[in-house]
Amino acid sequence: MNLTAVFHAGFGVMLLVGILASDTTIRVAAFGIGVALFVAGIVVARRGDE
């Protein structure tokens, strides 16, 4: 499994945690981490295209 897939899988997990979390702080943090993982996956994929 390549690094891009790992980051995007992490995004999916954080999205699920954000949806299932009942506390607002945890929900916002999970969504924020998920967005960061998604962007990191795109950056790694772009870097590999060179």
PDB file of C-alpha atoms in Angstrom:
ATOM      1  CA  MET A   1       0.000   0.000   0.000  1.00  0.00           C
ATOM      2  CA  ASN A   2       1.531   3.313  -1.021  1.00  0.00           C
ATOM      3  CA  LEU A   3       1.749   6.403   1.165  1.00  0.00           C
ATOM      4  CA  THR A   4      -1.003   8.232  -0.732  1.00  0.00           C
ATOM      5  CA  ALA A   5      -3.433   5.404  -0.040  1.00  0.00           C
ATOM      6  CA  VAL A   6      -2.480   5.400   3.649  1.00  0.00           C
ATOM      7  CA  PHE A   7      -3.162   9.146   3.950  1.00  0.00           C
ATOM      8  CA  HIS A   8      -6.496   8.862   2.158  1.00  0.00           C
ATOM      9  CA  ALA A   9      -7.498   5.866   4.287  1.00  0.00           C
ATOM     10  CA  GLY A  10      -6.655   7.928   7.356  1.00  0.00           C
ATOM     11  CA  PHE A  11      -8.900  10.660   5.980  1.00  0.00           C
ATOM     12  CA  GLY A  12     -11.752   8.160   5.737  1.00  0.00           C
ATOM     13  CA  VAL A  13     -11.228   6.989   9.295  1.00  0.00           C
ATOM     14  CA  MET A  14     -11.134  10.553  10.646  1.00  0.00           C
ATOM     15  CA  LEU A  15     -14.279  11.390   8.695  1.00  0.00           C
ATOM     16  CA  LEU A  16     -16.033   8.423  10.292  1.00  0.00           C
ATOM     17  CA  VAL A  17     -14.782   9.400  13.754  1.00  0.00           C
ATOM     18  CA  GLY A  18     -16.003  12.946  13.173  1.00  0.00           C
ATOM     19  CA  ILE A  19     -19.448  11.736  12.191  1.00  0.00           C
ATOM     20  CA  LEU A  20     -19.740   9.345  15.141  1.00  0.00           C
ATOM     21  CA  ALA A  21     -18.286  11.673  17.811  1.00  0.00           C
ATOM     22  CA  SER A  22     -20.764  13.294  20.145  1.00  0.00           C
ATOM     23  CA  ASP A  23     -18.485  16.023  21.531  1.00  0.00           C
ATOM     24  CA  THR A  24     -18.135  19.076  19.298  1.00  0.00           C
ATOM     25  CA  THR A  25     -14.432  19.541  20.067  1.00  0.00           C
ATOM     26  CA  ILE A  26     -13.589  15.977  19.097  1.00  0.00           C
ATOM     27  CA  ARG A  27     -15.728  16.274  15.972  1.00  0.00           C
ATOM     28  CA  VAL A  28     -13.971  19.453  14.793  1.00  0.00           C
ATOM     29  CA  ALA A  29     -10.533  18.013  15.611  1.00  0.00           C
ATOM     30  CA  ALA A  30     -11.269  14.798  13.699  1.00  0.00           C
ATOM     31  CA  PHE A  31     -12.483  16.719  10.655  1.00  0.00           C
ATOM     32  CA  GLY A  32      -9.408  18.965  10.819  1.00  0.00           C
ATOM     33  CA  ILE A  33      -7.028  16.021  11.016  1.00  0.00           C
ATOM     34  CA  GLY A  34      -8.930  14.351   8.183  1.00  0.00           C
ATOM     35  CA  VAL A  35      -8.542  17.397   5.944  1.00  0.00           C
ATOM     36  CA  ALA A  36      -4.819  17.553   6.758  1.00  0.00           C
ATOM     37  CA  LEU A  37      -4.420  13.862   5.858  1.00  0.00           C
ATOM     38  CA  PHE A  38      -6.316  14.323   2.606  1.00  0.00           C
ATOM     39  CA  VAL A  39      -4.135  17.278   1.584  1.00  0.00           C
ATOM     40  CA  ALA A  40      -0.997  15.348   2.568  1.00  0.00           C
ATOM     41  CA  GLY A  41      -2.102  12.490   0.323  1.00  0.00           C
ATOM     42  CA  ILE A  42      -2.522  14.871  -2.599  1.00  0.00           C
ATOM     43  CA  VAL A  43       0.881  16.451  -1.958  1.00  0.00           C
ATOM     44  CA  VAL A  44       2.590  13.037  -1.830  1.00  0.00           C
ATOM     45  CA  ALA A  45       0.839  11.983  -5.048  1.00  0.00           C
ATOM     46  CA  ARG A  46       1.878  15.184  -6.840  1.00  0.00           C
ATOM     47  CA  ARG A  47       5.446  14.861  -5.626  1.00  0.00           C
ATOM     48  CA  GLY A  48       5.598  11.331  -7.044  1.00  0.00           C
ATOM     49  CA  ASP A  49       4.501  12.524 -10.517  1.00  0.00           C
ATOM     50  CA  GLU A  50       7.749  14.400 -11.146  1.00  0.00           C
TER      51      GLU A  50
END
